[in-house]
Amino acid sequence: MELIWFILAAYGLTYILVFGSIFEPIRPTKGKLGDLFHCPLCTGFWVGVFLWSINGATELFNFDYTFVNAFICGCISAGTSYFISMLVDDYGIRVVHKGGEQS
């Protein structure tokens, strides 16, 4: 259950940082930081590392403080944040219609 809480927290924070309108005025748009804050995969990794670093302050999830766990938490957060953001958008489940003739 801890892993589910971690994934949900990571996705929520990643979504807010990448797509949240509240951060629009201060979100970088150019350079490496601009690339970072427009990519759910990239931001998701650092969100996972951040959540790992503060996990002692919450009872939702608890991971040992090792560099391997930091890397794994970053990878889990990046993968799941990207995966969920490709499935869901502001209007619910994302449906992509391929071009082609309909009969």
PDB file of N, CA and C in Angstrom:
ATOM      1  N   MET A   1       0.822  -1.205   0.000  1.00  0.00           N
ATOM      2  CA  MET A   1       0.000   0.000   0.000  1.00  0.00           C
ATOM      3  C   MET A   1       0.864   1.267   0.000  1.00  0.00           C
ATOM      4  N   GLU A   2       2.035   1.172   0.643  1.00  0.00           N
ATOM      5  CA  GLU A   2       2.925   2.330   0.659  1.00  0.00           C
ATOM      6  C   GLU A   2       3.323   2.749  -0.757  1.00  0.00           C
ATOM      7  N   LEU A   3       3.561   1.767  -1.603  1.00  0.00           N
ATOM      8  CA  LEU A   3       3.977   2.072  -2.969  1.00  0.00           C
ATOM      9  C   LEU A   3       2.865   2.782  -3.736  1.00  0.00           C
ATOM     10  N   ILE A   4       1.629   2.394  -3.495  1.00  0.00           N
ATOM     11  CA  ILE A   4       0.490   3.063  -4.165  1.00  0.00           C
ATOM     12  C   ILE A   4       0.405   4.521  -3.717  1.00  0.00           C
ATOM     13  N   TRP A   5       0.564   4.775  -2.417  1.00  0.00           N
ATOM     14  CA  TRP A   5       0.537   6.153  -1.921  1.00  0.00           C
ATOM     15  C   TRP A   5       1.680   6.960  -2.532  1.00  0.00           C
ATOM     16  N   PHE A   6       2.849   6.342  -2.620  1.00  0.00           N
ATOM     17  CA  PHE A   6       3.997   7.016  -3.209  1.00  0.00           C
ATOM     18  C   PHE A   6       3.725   7.368  -4.669  1.00  0.00           C
ATOM     19  N   ILE A   7       3.210   6.435  -5.431  1.00  0.00           N
ATOM     20  CA  ILE A   7       2.923   6.667  -6.850  1.00  0.00           C
ATOM     21  C   ILE A   7       1.883   7.770  -7.024  1.00  0.00           C
ATOM     22  N   LEU A   8       0.827   7.735  -6.218  1.00  0.00           N
ATOM     23  CA  LEU A   8      -0.213   8.770  -6.325  1.00  0.00           C
ATOM     24  C   LEU A   8       0.321  10.151  -5.947  1.00  0.00           C
ATOM     25  N   ALA A   9       1.125  10.214  -4.884  1.00  0.00           N
ATOM     26  CA  ALA A   9       1.722  11.488  -4.482  1.00  0.00           C
ATOM     27  C   ALA A   9       2.679  11.998  -5.551  1.00  0.00           C
ATOM     28  N   ALA A  10       3.474  11.095  -6.110  1.00  0.00           N
ATOM     29  CA  ALA A  10       4.433  11.483  -7.141  1.00  0.00           C
ATOM     30  C   ALA A  10       3.710  11.992  -8.390  1.00  0.00           C
ATOM     31  N   TYR A  11       2.666  11.284  -8.813  1.00  0.00           N
ATOM     32  CA  TYR A  11       1.923  11.723  -9.988  1.00  0.00           C
ATOM     33  C   TYR A  11       1.258  13.078  -9.726  1.00  0.00           C
ATOM     34  N   GLY A  12       0.651  13.232  -8.575  1.00  0.00           N
ATOM     35  CA  GLY A  12      -0.021  14.493  -8.257  1.00  0.00           C
ATOM     36  C   GLY A  12       0.933  15.672  -8.263  1.00  0.00           C
ATOM     37  N   LEU A  13       2.072  15.513  -7.620  1.00  0.00           N
ATOM     38  CA  LEU A  13       3.044  16.603  -7.584  1.00  0.00           C
ATOM     39  C   LEU A  13       3.628  16.869  -8.967  1.00  0.00           C
ATOM     40  N   THR A  14       3.913  15.818  -9.703  1.00  0.00           N
ATOM     41  CA  THR A  14       4.433  15.983 -11.065  1.00  0.00           C
ATOM     42  C   THR A  14       3.428  16.708 -11.943  1.00  0.00           C
ATOM     43  N   TYR A  15       2.170  16.316 -11.868  1.00  0.00           N
ATOM     44  CA  TYR A  15       1.129  16.943 -12.689  1.00  0.00           C
ATOM     45  C   TYR A  15       0.996  18.428 -12.356  1.00  0.00           C
ATOM     46  N   ILE A  16       1.027  18.747 -11.064  1.00  0.00           N
ATOM     47  CA  ILE A  16       0.917  20.150 -10.651  1.00  0.00           C
ATOM     48  C   ILE A  16       2.101  20.955 -11.176  1.00  0.00           C
ATOM     49  N   LEU A  17       3.311  20.410 -11.054  1.00  0.00           N
ATOM     50  CA  LEU A  17       4.499  21.147 -11.497  1.00  0.00           C
ATOM     51  C   LEU A  17       4.549  21.323 -13.009  1.00  0.00           C
ATOM     52  N   VAL A  18       4.136  20.310 -13.759  1.00  0.00           N
ATOM     53  CA  VAL A  18       4.247  20.367 -15.224  1.00  0.00           C
ATOM     54  C   VAL A  18       3.059  21.077 -15.863  1.00  0.00           C
ATOM     55  N   PHE A  19       1.858  20.817 -15.380  1.00  0.00           N
ATOM     56  CA  PHE A  19       0.656  21.314 -16.053  1.00  0.00           C
ATOM     57  C   PHE A  19      -0.156  22.320 -15.253  1.00  0.00           C
ATOM     58  N   GLY A  20       0.117  22.490 -13.980  1.00  0.00           N
ATOM     59  CA  GLY A  20      -0.694  23.360 -13.131  1.00  0.00           C
ATOM     60  C   GLY A  20      -0.604  24.820 -13.524  1.00  0.00           C
ATOM     61  N   SER A  21      -1.755  25.459 -13.673  1.00  0.00           N
ATOM     62  CA  SER A  21      -1.772  26.867 -14.087  1.00  0.00           C
ATOM     63  C   SER A  21      -1.242  27.778 -12.987  1.00  0.00           C
ATOM     64  N   ILE A  22      -1.261  27.332 -11.749  1.00  0.00           N
ATOM     65  CA  ILE A  22      -0.770  28.165 -10.653  1.00  0.00           C
ATOM     66  C   ILE A  22       0.729  28.433 -10.790  1.00  0.00           C
ATOM     67  N   PHE A  23       1.457  27.508 -11.424  1.00  0.00           N
ATOM     68  CA  PHE A  23       2.896  27.677 -11.609  1.00  0.00           C
ATOM     69  C   PHE A  23       3.259  28.306 -12.958  1.00  0.00           C
ATOM     70  N   GLU A  24       2.282  28.624 -13.774  1.00  0.00           N
ATOM     71  CA  GLU A  24       2.543  29.179 -15.106  1.00  0.00           C
ATOM     72  C   GLU A  24       3.415  30.431 -15.067  1.00  0.00           C
ATOM     73  N   PRO A  25       3.157  31.384 -14.157  1.00  0.00           N
ATOM     74  CA  PRO A  25       3.987  32.600 -14.156  1.00  0.00           C
ATOM     75  C   PRO A  25       5.453  32.354 -13.774  1.00  0.00           C
ATOM     76  N   ILE A  26       5.734  31.313 -12.995  1.00  0.00           N
ATOM     77  CA  ILE A  26       7.111  31.105 -12.533  1.00  0.00           C
ATOM     78  C   ILE A  26       7.780  29.889 -13.168  1.00  0.00           C
ATOM     79  N   ARG A  27       7.048  29.129 -13.975  1.00  0.00           N
ATOM     80  CA  ARG A  27       7.619  27.941 -14.617  1.00  0.00           C
ATOM     81  C   ARG A  27       8.611  28.369 -15.690  1.00  0.00           C
ATOM     82  N   PRO A  28       9.851  27.857 -15.631  1.00  0.00           N
ATOM     83  CA  PRO A  28      10.834  28.213 -16.668  1.00  0.00           C
ATOM     84  C   PRO A  28      10.372  27.743 -18.047  1.00  0.00           C
ATOM     85  N   THR A  29      10.702  28.513 -19.074  1.00  0.00           N
ATOM     86  CA  THR A  29      10.291  28.154 -20.429  1.00  0.00           C
ATOM     87  C   THR A  29      11.473  27.903 -21.353  1.00  0.00           C
ATOM     88  N   LYS A  30      12.675  28.315 -20.945  1.00  0.00           N
ATOM     89  CA  LYS A  30      13.845  28.180 -21.811  1.00  0.00           C
ATOM     90  C   LYS A  30      14.946  27.409 -21.106  1.00  0.00           C
ATOM     91  N   GLY A  31      15.815  26.849 -21.887  1.00  0.00           N
ATOM     92  CA  GLY A  31      16.981  26.167 -21.352  1.00  0.00           C
ATOM     93  C   GLY A  31      16.647  24.804 -20.765  1.00  0.00           C
ATOM     94  N   LYS A  32      17.589  24.277 -20.008  1.00  0.00           N
ATOM     95  CA  LYS A  32      17.432  22.938 -19.424  1.00  0.00           C
ATOM     96  C   LYS A  32      16.281  22.890 -18.421  1.00  0.00           C
ATOM     97  N   LEU A  33      16.116  23.927 -17.597  1.00  0.00           N
ATOM     98  CA  LEU A  33      14.994  23.940 -16.651  1.00  0.00           C
ATOM     99  C   LEU A  33      13.665  24.023 -17.374  1.00  0.00           C
ATOM    100  N   GLY A  34      13.622  24.748 -18.480  1.00  0.00           N
ATOM    101  CA  GLY A  34      12.399  24.797 -19.283  1.00  0.00           C
ATOM    102  C   GLY A  34      12.048  23.428 -19.832  1.00  0.00           C
ATOM    103  N   ASP A  35      13.063  22.692 -20.301  1.00  0.00           N
ATOM    104  CA  ASP A  35      12.836  21.321 -20.771  1.00  0.00           C
ATOM    105  C   ASP A  35      12.353  20.436 -19.632  1.00  0.00           C
ATOM    106  N   LEU A  36      12.986  20.571 -18.470  1.00  0.00           N
ATOM    107  CA  LEU A  36      12.637  19.750 -17.308  1.00  0.00           C
ATOM    108  C   LEU A  36      11.183  19.956 -16.891  1.00  0.00           C
ATOM    109  N   PHE A  37      10.758  21.204 -16.792  1.00  0.00           N
ATOM    110  CA  PHE A  37       9.423  21.489 -16.273  1.00  0.00           C
ATOM    111  C   PHE A  37       8.318  21.370 -17.312  1.00  0.00           C
ATOM    112  N   HIS A  38       8.627  20.873 -18.499  1.00  0.00           N
ATOM    113  CA  HIS A  38       7.595  20.584 -19.493  1.00  0.00           C
ATOM    114  C   HIS A  38       7.538  19.099 -19.830  1.00  0.00           C
ATOM    115  N   CYS A  39       8.234  18.287 -19.055  1.00  0.00           N
ATOM    116  CA  CYS A  39       8.323  16.855 -19.323  1.00  0.00           C
ATOM    117  C   CYS A  39       7.919  16.061 -18.076  1.00  0.00           C
ATOM    118  N   PRO A  40       6.796  15.339 -18.117  1.00  0.00           N
ATOM    119  CA  PRO A  40       6.382  14.565 -16.946  1.00  0.00           C
ATOM    120  C   PRO A  40       7.374  13.460 -16.582  1.00  0.00           C
ATOM    121  N   LEU A  41       8.101  12.947 -17.561  1.00  0.00           N
ATOM    122  CA  LEU A  41       9.088  11.903 -17.278  1.00  0.00           C
ATOM    123  C   LEU A  41      10.267  12.491 -16.508  1.00  0.00           C
ATOM    124  N   CYS A  42      10.782  13.619 -16.966  1.00  0.00           N
ATOM    125  CA  CYS A  42      11.940  14.257 -16.319  1.00  0.00           C
ATOM    126  C   CYS A  42      11.576  14.802 -14.937  1.00  0.00           C
ATOM    127  N   THR A  43      10.500  15.555 -14.879  1.00  0.00           N
ATOM    128  CA  THR A  43      10.066  16.106 -13.603  1.00  0.00           C
ATOM    129  C   THR A  43       9.690  14.991 -12.645  1.00  0.00           C
ATOM    130  N   GLY A  44       9.067  13.939 -13.172  1.00  0.00           N
ATOM    131  CA  GLY A  44       8.672  12.806 -12.334  1.00  0.00           C
ATOM    132  C   GLY A  44       9.850  12.166 -11.625  1.00  0.00           C
ATOM    133  N   PHE A  45      10.991  12.062 -12.297  1.00  0.00           N
ATOM    134  CA  PHE A  45      12.170  11.486 -11.660  1.00  0.00           C
ATOM    135  C   PHE A  45      12.587  12.308 -10.450  1.00  0.00           C
ATOM    136  N   TRP A  46      12.695  13.614 -10.623  1.00  0.00           N
ATOM    137  CA  TRP A  46      13.149  14.460  -9.520  1.00  0.00           C
ATOM    138  C   TRP A  46      12.097  14.584  -8.425  1.00  0.00           C
ATOM    139  N   VAL A  47      10.828  14.482  -8.784  1.00  0.00           N
ATOM    140  CA  VAL A  47       9.769  14.438  -7.773  1.00  0.00           C
ATOM    141  C   VAL A  47       9.924  13.181  -6.925  1.00  0.00           C
ATOM    142  N   GLY A  48      10.224  12.044  -7.558  1.00  0.00           N
ATOM    143  CA  GLY A  48      10.438  10.804  -6.819  1.00  0.00           C
ATOM    144  C   GLY A  48      11.612  10.899  -5.862  1.00  0.00           C
ATOM    145  N   VAL A  49      12.695  11.505  -6.310  1.00  0.00           N
ATOM    146  CA  VAL A  49      13.860  11.692  -5.440  1.00  0.00           C
ATOM    147  C   VAL A  49      13.505  12.637  -4.297  1.00  0.00           C
ATOM    148  N   PHE A  50      12.759  13.695  -4.591  1.00  0.00           N
ATOM    149  CA  PHE A  50      12.328  14.618  -3.533  1.00  0.00           C
ATOM    150  C   PHE A  50      11.445  13.912  -2.503  1.00  0.00           C
ATOM    151  N   LEU A  51      10.467  13.146  -2.974  1.00  0.00           N
ATOM    152  CA  LEU A  51       9.589  12.435  -2.041  1.00  0.00           C
ATOM    153  C   LEU A  51      10.360  11.422  -1.208  1.00  0.00           C
ATOM    154  N   TRP A  52      11.336  10.753  -1.811  1.00  0.00           N
ATOM    155  CA  TRP A  52      12.192   9.842  -1.053  1.00  0.00           C
ATOM    156  C   TRP A  52      12.930  10.612   0.037  1.00  0.00           C
ATOM    157  N   SER A  53      13.401  11.813  -0.288  1.00  0.00           N
ATOM    158  CA  SER A  53      14.193  12.581   0.675  1.00  0.00           C
ATOM    159  C   SER A  53      13.377  13.076   1.861  1.00  0.00           C
ATOM    160  N   ILE A  54      12.065  13.240   1.679  1.00  0.00           N
ATOM    161  CA  ILE A  54      11.229  13.709   2.790  1.00  0.00           C
ATOM    162  C   ILE A  54      10.341  12.600   3.351  1.00  0.00           C
ATOM    163  N   ASN A  55      10.598  11.345   2.977  1.00  0.00           N
ATOM    164  CA  ASN A  55       9.680  10.286   3.388  1.00  0.00           C
ATOM    165  C   ASN A  55       9.653  10.061   4.894  1.00  0.00           C
ATOM    166  N   GLY A  56      10.659  10.507   5.614  1.00  0.00           N
ATOM    167  CA  GLY A  56      10.639  10.392   7.070  1.00  0.00           C
ATOM    168  C   GLY A  56       9.623  11.313   7.724  1.00  0.00           C
ATOM    169  N   ALA A  57       9.140  12.299   6.985  1.00  0.00           N
ATOM    170  CA  ALA A  57       8.184  13.263   7.519  1.00  0.00           C
ATOM    171  C   ALA A  57       6.737  12.844   7.294  1.00  0.00           C
ATOM    172  N   THR A  58       6.511  11.695   6.699  1.00  0.00           N
ATOM    173  CA  THR A  58       5.148  11.237   6.432  1.00  0.00           C
ATOM    174  C   THR A  58       4.976   9.808   6.905  1.00  0.00           C
ATOM    175  N   GLU A  59       3.745   9.437   7.147  1.00  0.00           N
ATOM    176  CA  GLU A  59       3.424   8.061   7.513  1.00  0.00           C
ATOM    177  C   GLU A  59       2.838   7.299   6.325  1.00  0.00           C
ATOM    178  N   LEU A  60       2.696   7.950   5.181  1.00  0.00           N
ATOM    179  CA  LEU A  60       2.116   7.300   4.013  1.00  0.00           C
ATOM    180  C   LEU A  60       3.059   6.279   3.395  1.00  0.00           C
ATOM    181  N   PHE A  61       4.341   6.603   3.355  1.00  0.00           N
ATOM    182  CA  PHE A  61       5.335   5.673   2.819  1.00  0.00           C
ATOM    183  C   PHE A  61       6.638   5.890   3.562  1.00  0.00           C
ATOM    184  N   ASN A  62       7.438   4.833   3.625  1.00  0.00           N
ATOM    185  CA  ASN A  62       8.678   4.885   4.373  1.00  0.00           C
ATOM    186  C   ASN A  62       9.716   4.029   3.669  1.00  0.00           C
ATOM    187  N   PHE A  63      10.760   4.663   3.151  1.00  0.00           N
ATOM    188  CA  PHE A  63      11.837   3.972   2.464  1.00  0.00           C
ATOM    189  C   PHE A  63      13.146   4.270   3.179  1.00  0.00           C
ATOM    190  N   ASP A  64      14.048   3.314   3.191  1.00  0.00           N
ATOM    191  CA  ASP A  64      15.364   3.540   3.780  1.00  0.00           C
ATOM    192  C   ASP A  64      16.096   4.622   2.999  1.00  0.00           C
ATOM    193  N   TYR A  65      16.922   5.381   3.724  1.00  0.00           N
ATOM    194  CA  TYR A  65      17.700   6.443   3.095  1.00  0.00           C
ATOM    195  C   TYR A  65      18.996   5.887   2.526  1.00  0.00           C
ATOM    196  N   THR A  66      18.903   5.334   1.305  1.00  0.00           N
ATOM    197  CA  THR A  66      20.090   4.869   0.585  1.00  0.00           C
ATOM    198  C   THR A  66      20.030   5.452  -0.818  1.00  0.00           C
ATOM    199  N   PHE A  67      21.187   5.575  -1.459  1.00  0.00           N
ATOM    200  CA  PHE A  67      21.219   6.126  -2.813  1.00  0.00           C
ATOM    201  C   PHE A  67      20.499   5.219  -3.809  1.00  0.00           C
ATOM    202  N   VAL A  68      20.555   3.938  -3.564  1.00  0.00           N
ATOM    203  CA  VAL A  68      19.848   3.002  -4.449  1.00  0.00           C
ATOM    204  C   VAL A  68      18.345   3.243  -4.355  1.00  0.00           C
ATOM    205  N   ASN A  69      17.819   3.412  -3.140  1.00  0.00           N
ATOM    206  CA  ASN A  69      16.393   3.696  -2.982  1.00  0.00           C
ATOM    207  C   ASN A  69      16.020   5.034  -3.611  1.00  0.00           C
ATOM    208  N   ALA A  70      16.912   6.030  -3.518  1.00  0.00           N
ATOM    209  CA  ALA A  70      16.639   7.330  -4.144  1.00  0.00           C
ATOM    210  C   ALA A  70      16.486   7.158  -5.652  1.00  0.00           C
ATOM    211  N   PHE A  71      17.388   6.399  -6.261  1.00  0.00           N
ATOM    212  CA  PHE A  71      17.332   6.161  -7.700  1.00  0.00           C
ATOM    213  C   PHE A  71      16.086   5.369  -8.086  1.00  0.00           C
ATOM    214  N   ILE A  72      15.779   4.331  -7.325  1.00  0.00           N
ATOM    215  CA  ILE A  72      14.603   3.501  -7.622  1.00  0.00           C
ATOM    216  C   ILE A  72      13.316   4.311  -7.463  1.00  0.00           C
ATOM    217  N   CYS A  73      13.224   5.106  -6.399  1.00  0.00           N
ATOM    218  CA  CYS A  73      12.035   5.951  -6.214  1.00  0.00           C
ATOM    219  C   CYS A  73      11.899   6.950  -7.355  1.00  0.00           C
ATOM    220  N   GLY A  74      13.016   7.514  -7.816  1.00  0.00           N
ATOM    221  CA  GLY A  74      12.975   8.417  -8.960  1.00  0.00           C
ATOM    222  C   GLY A  74      12.487   7.720 -10.213  1.00  0.00           C
ATOM    223  N   CYS A  75      12.977   6.499 -10.439  1.00  0.00           N
ATOM    224  CA  CYS A  75      12.562   5.737 -11.621  1.00  0.00           C
ATOM    225  C   CYS A  75      11.091   5.335 -11.558  1.00  0.00           C
ATOM    226  N   ILE A  76      10.642   4.891 -10.398  1.00  0.00           N
ATOM    227  CA  ILE A  76       9.226   4.525 -10.236  1.00  0.00           C
ATOM    228  C   ILE A  76       8.343   5.736 -10.487  1.00  0.00           C
ATOM    229  N   SER A  77       8.725   6.856  -9.893  1.00  0.00           N
ATOM    230  CA  SER A  77       7.943   8.079 -10.051  1.00  0.00           C
ATOM    231  C   SER A  77       7.935   8.542 -11.506  1.00  0.00           C
ATOM    232  N   ALA A  78       9.077   8.523 -12.165  1.00  0.00           N
ATOM    233  CA  ALA A  78       9.155   8.958 -13.561  1.00  0.00           C
ATOM    234  C   ALA A  78       8.286   8.080 -14.452  1.00  0.00           C
ATOM    235  N   GLY A  79       8.448   6.767 -14.320  1.00  0.00           N
ATOM    236  CA  GLY A  79       7.700   5.846 -15.173  1.00  0.00           C
ATOM    237  C   GLY A  79       6.208   5.935 -14.976  1.00  0.00           C
ATOM    238  N   THR A  80       5.776   5.932 -13.733  1.00  0.00           N
ATOM    239  CA  THR A  80       4.334   5.952 -13.483  1.00  0.00           C
ATOM    240  C   THR A  80       3.725   7.324 -13.782  1.00  0.00           C
ATOM    241  N   SER A  81       4.457   8.394 -13.501  1.00  0.00           N
ATOM    242  CA  SER A  81       3.933   9.730 -13.810  1.00  0.00           C
ATOM    243  C   SER A  81       3.760   9.904 -15.314  1.00  0.00           C
ATOM    244  N   TYR A  82       4.750   9.438 -16.082  1.00  0.00           N
ATOM    245  CA  TYR A  82       4.645   9.533 -17.536  1.00  0.00           C
ATOM    246  C   TYR A  82       3.503   8.657 -18.054  1.00  0.00           C
ATOM    247  N   PHE A  83       3.444   7.431 -17.563  1.00  0.00           N
ATOM    248  CA  PHE A  83       2.410   6.490 -18.009  1.00  0.00           C
ATOM    249  C   PHE A  83       1.012   7.037 -17.730  1.00  0.00           C
ATOM    250  N   ILE A  84       0.784   7.514 -16.522  1.00  0.00           N
ATOM    251  CA  ILE A  84      -0.547   8.038 -16.170  1.00  0.00           C
ATOM    252  C   ILE A  84      -0.849   9.297 -16.970  1.00  0.00           C
ATOM    253  N   SER A  85       0.152  10.163 -17.174  1.00  0.00           N
ATOM    254  CA  SER A  85      -0.107  11.399 -17.922  1.00  0.00           C
ATOM    255  C   SER A  85      -0.393  11.117 -19.399  1.00  0.00           C
ATOM    256  N   MET A  86       0.043   9.975 -19.912  1.00  0.00           N
ATOM    257  CA  MET A  86      -0.287   9.596 -21.283  1.00  0.00           C
ATOM    258  C   MET A  86      -1.690   8.987 -21.378  1.00  0.00           C
ATOM    259  N   LEU A  87      -2.212   8.502 -20.268  1.00  0.00           N
ATOM    260  CA  LEU A  87      -3.550   7.898 -20.250  1.00  0.00           C
ATOM    261  C   LEU A  87      -4.654   8.875 -19.879  1.00  0.00           C
ATOM    262  N   VAL A  88      -4.321   9.884 -19.078  1.00  0.00           N
ATOM    263  CA  VAL A  88      -5.329  10.776 -18.504  1.00  0.00           C
ATOM    264  C   VAL A  88      -4.967  12.217 -18.840  1.00  0.00           C
ATOM    265  N   ASP A  89      -5.968  13.016 -19.168  1.00  0.00           N
ATOM    266  CA  ASP A  89      -5.758  14.449 -19.319  1.00  0.00           C
ATOM    267  C   ASP A  89      -6.828  15.184 -18.519  1.00  0.00           C
ATOM    268  N   ASP A  90      -6.975  16.473 -18.739  1.00  0.00           N
ATOM    269  CA  ASP A  90      -7.923  17.272 -17.959  1.00  0.00           C
ATOM    270  C   ASP A  90      -9.375  16.832 -18.136  1.00  0.00           C
ATOM    271  N   TYR A  91      -9.661  16.117 -19.197  1.00  0.00           N
ATOM    272  CA  TYR A  91     -11.035  15.734 -19.496  1.00  0.00           C
ATOM    273  C   TYR A  91     -11.318  14.265 -19.204  1.00  0.00           C
ATOM    274  N   GLY A  92     -10.393  13.569 -18.592  1.00  0.00           N
ATOM    275  CA  GLY A  92     -10.588  12.156 -18.264  1.00  0.00           C
ATOM    276  C   GLY A  92      -9.648  11.275 -19.055  1.00  0.00           C
ATOM    277  N   ILE A  93     -10.117  10.087 -19.393  1.00  0.00           N
ATOM    278  CA  ILE A  93      -9.309   9.140 -20.153  1.00  0.00           C
ATOM    279  C   ILE A  93      -9.025   9.714 -21.539  1.00  0.00           C
ATOM    280  N   ARG A  94      -7.769   9.733 -21.919  1.00  0.00           N
ATOM    281  CA  ARG A  94      -7.362  10.280 -23.210  1.00  0.00           C
ATOM    282  C   ARG A  94      -7.716   9.286 -24.311  1.00  0.00           C
ATOM    283  N   VAL A  95      -8.419   9.765 -25.326  1.00  0.00           N
ATOM    284  CA  VAL A  95      -8.782   8.935 -26.481  1.00  0.00           C
ATOM    285  C   VAL A  95      -8.186   9.595 -27.713  1.00  0.00           C
ATOM    286  N   VAL A  96      -7.342   8.863 -28.414  1.00  0.00           N
ATOM    287  CA  VAL A  96      -6.719   9.373 -29.624  1.00  0.00           C
ATOM    288  C   VAL A  96      -7.377   8.695 -30.818  1.00  0.00           C
ATOM    289  N   HIS A  97      -7.849   9.512 -31.748  1.00  0.00           N
ATOM    290  CA  HIS A  97      -8.462   8.997 -32.970  1.00  0.00           C
ATOM    291  C   HIS A  97      -7.437   9.071 -34.083  1.00  0.00           C
ATOM    292  N   LYS A  98      -7.121   7.940 -34.677  1.00  0.00           N
ATOM    293  CA  LYS A  98      -6.183   7.899 -35.796  1.00  0.00           C
ATOM    294  C   LYS A  98      -6.881   8.391 -37.050  1.00  0.00           C
ATOM    295  N   GLY A  99      -6.136   9.074 -37.900  1.00  0.00           N
ATOM    296  CA  GLY A  99      -6.694   9.559 -39.153  1.00  0.00           C
ATOM    297  C   GLY A  99      -7.035   8.395 -40.077  1.00  0.00           C
ATOM    298  N   GLY A 100      -7.959   8.594 -40.923  1.00  0.00           N
ATOM    299  CA  GLY A 100      -8.347   7.540 -41.869  1.00  0.00           C
ATOM    300  C   GLY A 100      -9.786   7.715 -42.273  1.00  0.00           C
ATOM    301  N   GLU A 101     -10.153   6.984 -43.301  1.00  0.00           N
ATOM    302  CA  GLU A 101     -11.524   7.073 -43.776  1.00  0.00           C
ATOM    303  C   GLU A 101     -12.431   6.198 -42.952  1.00  0.00           C
ATOM    304  N   GLN A 102     -13.603   6.707 -42.680  1.00  0.00           N
ATOM    305  CA  GLN A 102     -14.629   5.922 -41.992  1.00  0.00           C
ATOM    306  C   GLN A 102     -15.701   5.563 -42.990  1.00  0.00           C
ATOM    307  N   SER A 103     -16.172   4.340 -42.891  1.00  0.00           N
ATOM    308  CA  SER A 103     -17.220   3.956 -43.823  1.00  0.00           C
ATOM    309  C   SER A 103     -18.543   3.868 -43.141  1.00  0.00           C
TER     310      SER A 103
END
